[in-house]
Amino acid sequence: MADSSARTLVLGIGRSGEILQCGQNAPGVVGRAPEDIVGTDAAALFSADAKEVLTGLLDALGTEQERTAVLSVVEDGGPRDAVVTVVPMHGRGDESGLMMIRVAVTDLERFTDPALMRWALLDDALPRISAMLDLEQMAQELAGVIVPHFCNSAGVLIRESIMGADEVPSFSPEGTAVLHRLAVAADSDFPSWSAAFPAGEVLAYPPGTPYVRCMATSAPVLEPHLDTKAARAIARAWRRPPVARLLDGVSMVLLPLIARGTTLGFIVCTRSDAHRAFDAYDVEIGMDFAARAALYIDNARRYSRERATALTLQRSMLPTGLTAPSSVEIRHRYLPGNQLIEVGGDWYDAIALPGGRVALIVGDVAGHGVRAAVTMGRLRTALQTIVNLELSPAEGLQQVDALMRGIGEREPAFATCVYAVYDATDGTCEIASAGHLPPLLLRPGGTSEFLDVSPAPPLGVGEGMIETRKFTIGDGGILVLYTDGLVENRGQDIDDGLLRLRRVFGPEALLSPLEDLAKATLDGAYSDHDRDDIAVLIARLRRLPEDHVVTMTLPARPSAVREARGRVRGTLGSWELDELSFTAELLVSELVTNALRYATGDIGLRMLLDRTLVFEVRDGSDALPRARQAADDDENGRGLQVVHRLAKRWGARLEGQGKVVWCEVELPGDGDRVFESWPGEALHL
């Protein structure tokens, strides 16, 4: 492919070497007119010592092979090396072909042919660059085109506010635009140019320089010749002494990058004093190039910003951290359907609940893209609130179903969801499902099964009631919640996908790290370009140690407060948490006193040592306590205020025919006092 650093002559030749056709640029390449060349032997164009090599090239016409060699072209100014390529062509009669002769352009001849510069800048490289969507890569390619075809050195700069998805100040304190240098190119002494004008630098040019004038006027700035004084003035204003040497004697033009009425930045181009200085016609060619480049940069900017916005939306709606009791180990995976649509409606969540419990949720909003992601975010936020209200899984999904019906009144929308609550104190797990695939349970004995959770219709679709099923899970069992994208696609039956998932969680999975299981779950998913979004939540469910859960029953009499304080003091001593005794006794006293005042029957007290210290007081009343601001002369109403001030958090939930009021106290240190290993971990050290 010809470029502006070489001149190319195309000849049509016959098998014998006779020149049958000749291009119009023969004078610039071989120093002879086209009419003087047609009908002559191609050997006359080259020096005598090139005859043997030329014969080998011409033999290519009979072998249908392209061949290239370096030969000396005979000119009035003496022989010049040329790259000669012979390409066989099919036609009538004898074999014929094309001979392309390329001769290098000397420094004195560079940038002298406007047509060649225009072709190299606008027609050759720009169509290829237009397909790029990465700003930095595109800028580097643009710099690589304009050097050496238009100038000796160049830099591409755009506003810093364009680089990120978030807006940043567009102007420096001096009022000049803040720019980001994306790329630098130079055809000689590149280390000096890249050191003085480093790529990636964020800067504001000094006032009074040509760069500021270009951004202020959105018009090209031509400096035909920068003398030593002008170069030193720019270097002094910029406080970069090497700039004076690099700009001394150069010709410079700044080409603004304007797209859709907005000045994005500019391209700064310089030619050394060994070449022709820039003129008005060069500025016209350069502006044609800059106008197209600006559109490409703006398209890439819009794509980058929209993609960043979509990904930020997706990531902000998915959980940044999953919480669970210390005895429960969790791993998760999220994989969008394809690289073109990187957001979707699948989600997962794990939320630690008081009392050694954890809510495990996986859901799937129908559809893809931003709309599905927004709906997913609304559902996930609603479920987080419902989880913290400590409703049962079925009641929680019923509330979300009402929300989905409201969304569906404006636009069709539905979702599937499975919601489980595991209690690490007794190993029970309550599960409710709305149109979702059944969870997979690997029991400690090595058997696996898909749990029968009697799914109701998807959220927002049917009128069916959602029910909660209760299961007892052995210590160390593995529960897998997933969306349909994991087990179903157009080329695979869902039964085959479920069977594959069951094979991944065979008996050997009990002794495998969850991270390895998570990777194995997605094996082959990345190569499948015809799949749905995938969300997977894997939980190894273990119970809290028995000595970390202490339960007692207190009689409904005033002495119960004293008994509770004594039991708390003794238990904290056995847990080596005596420093928390005063605070814990005060909290339990207030909770037990509250139960004595408003409830009937015996009172239950439970203490749990987990990541926090948890106290639960059970009574037979279903009236939930409500914190209020007591007046100065009130005798009551301050107990829960004390709890609110001293506890990390507190709350209440209905349970059976009564309620549980609980509070949490932070442990000294990091709180990880419960064992963190998993069965079989020692086998993988």
PDB file of C-alpha atoms in Angstrom, residues 550 563-578 581 585 607:
ATOM      1  CA  VAL A 550     -27.248 -19.976  75.232  1.00  0.00           C
ATOM      2  CA  GLU A 563     -31.650 -13.557  87.068  1.00  0.00           C
ATOM      3  CA  ALA A 564     -31.102 -12.356  83.484  1.00  0.00           C
ATOM      4  CA  ARG A 565     -28.268 -10.031  84.525  1.00  0.00           C
ATOM      5  CA  GLY A 566     -26.542 -12.849  86.416  1.00  0.00           C
ATOM      6  CA  ARG A 567     -26.845 -15.251  83.494  1.00  0.00           C
ATOM      7  CA  VAL A 568     -25.500 -12.642  81.087  1.00  0.00           C
ATOM      8  CA  ARG A 569     -22.550 -11.935  83.378  1.00  0.00           C
ATOM      9  CA  GLY A 570     -21.665 -15.616  83.670  1.00  0.00           C
ATOM     10  CA  THR A 571     -22.039 -16.335  79.968  1.00  0.00           C
ATOM     11  CA  LEU A 572     -19.854 -13.408  78.911  1.00  0.00           C
ATOM     12  CA  GLY A 573     -17.234 -14.582  81.383  1.00  0.00           C
ATOM     13  CA  SER A 574     -17.154 -18.014  79.716  1.00  0.00           C
ATOM     14  CA  TRP A 575     -16.835 -16.289  76.337  1.00  0.00           C
ATOM     15  CA  GLU A 576     -14.004 -14.083  77.646  1.00  0.00           C
ATOM     16  CA  LEU A 577     -16.017 -10.940  76.997  1.00  0.00           C
ATOM     17  CA  ASP A 578     -16.123  -9.526  80.511  1.00  0.00           C
ATOM     18  CA  SER A 581     -20.648  -7.128  80.768  1.00  0.00           C
ATOM     19  CA  GLU A 585     -26.456  -6.343  81.456  1.00  0.00           C
ATOM     20  CA  MET A 607     -27.622 -15.069  73.707  1.00  0.00           C
TER      21      MET A 607
END
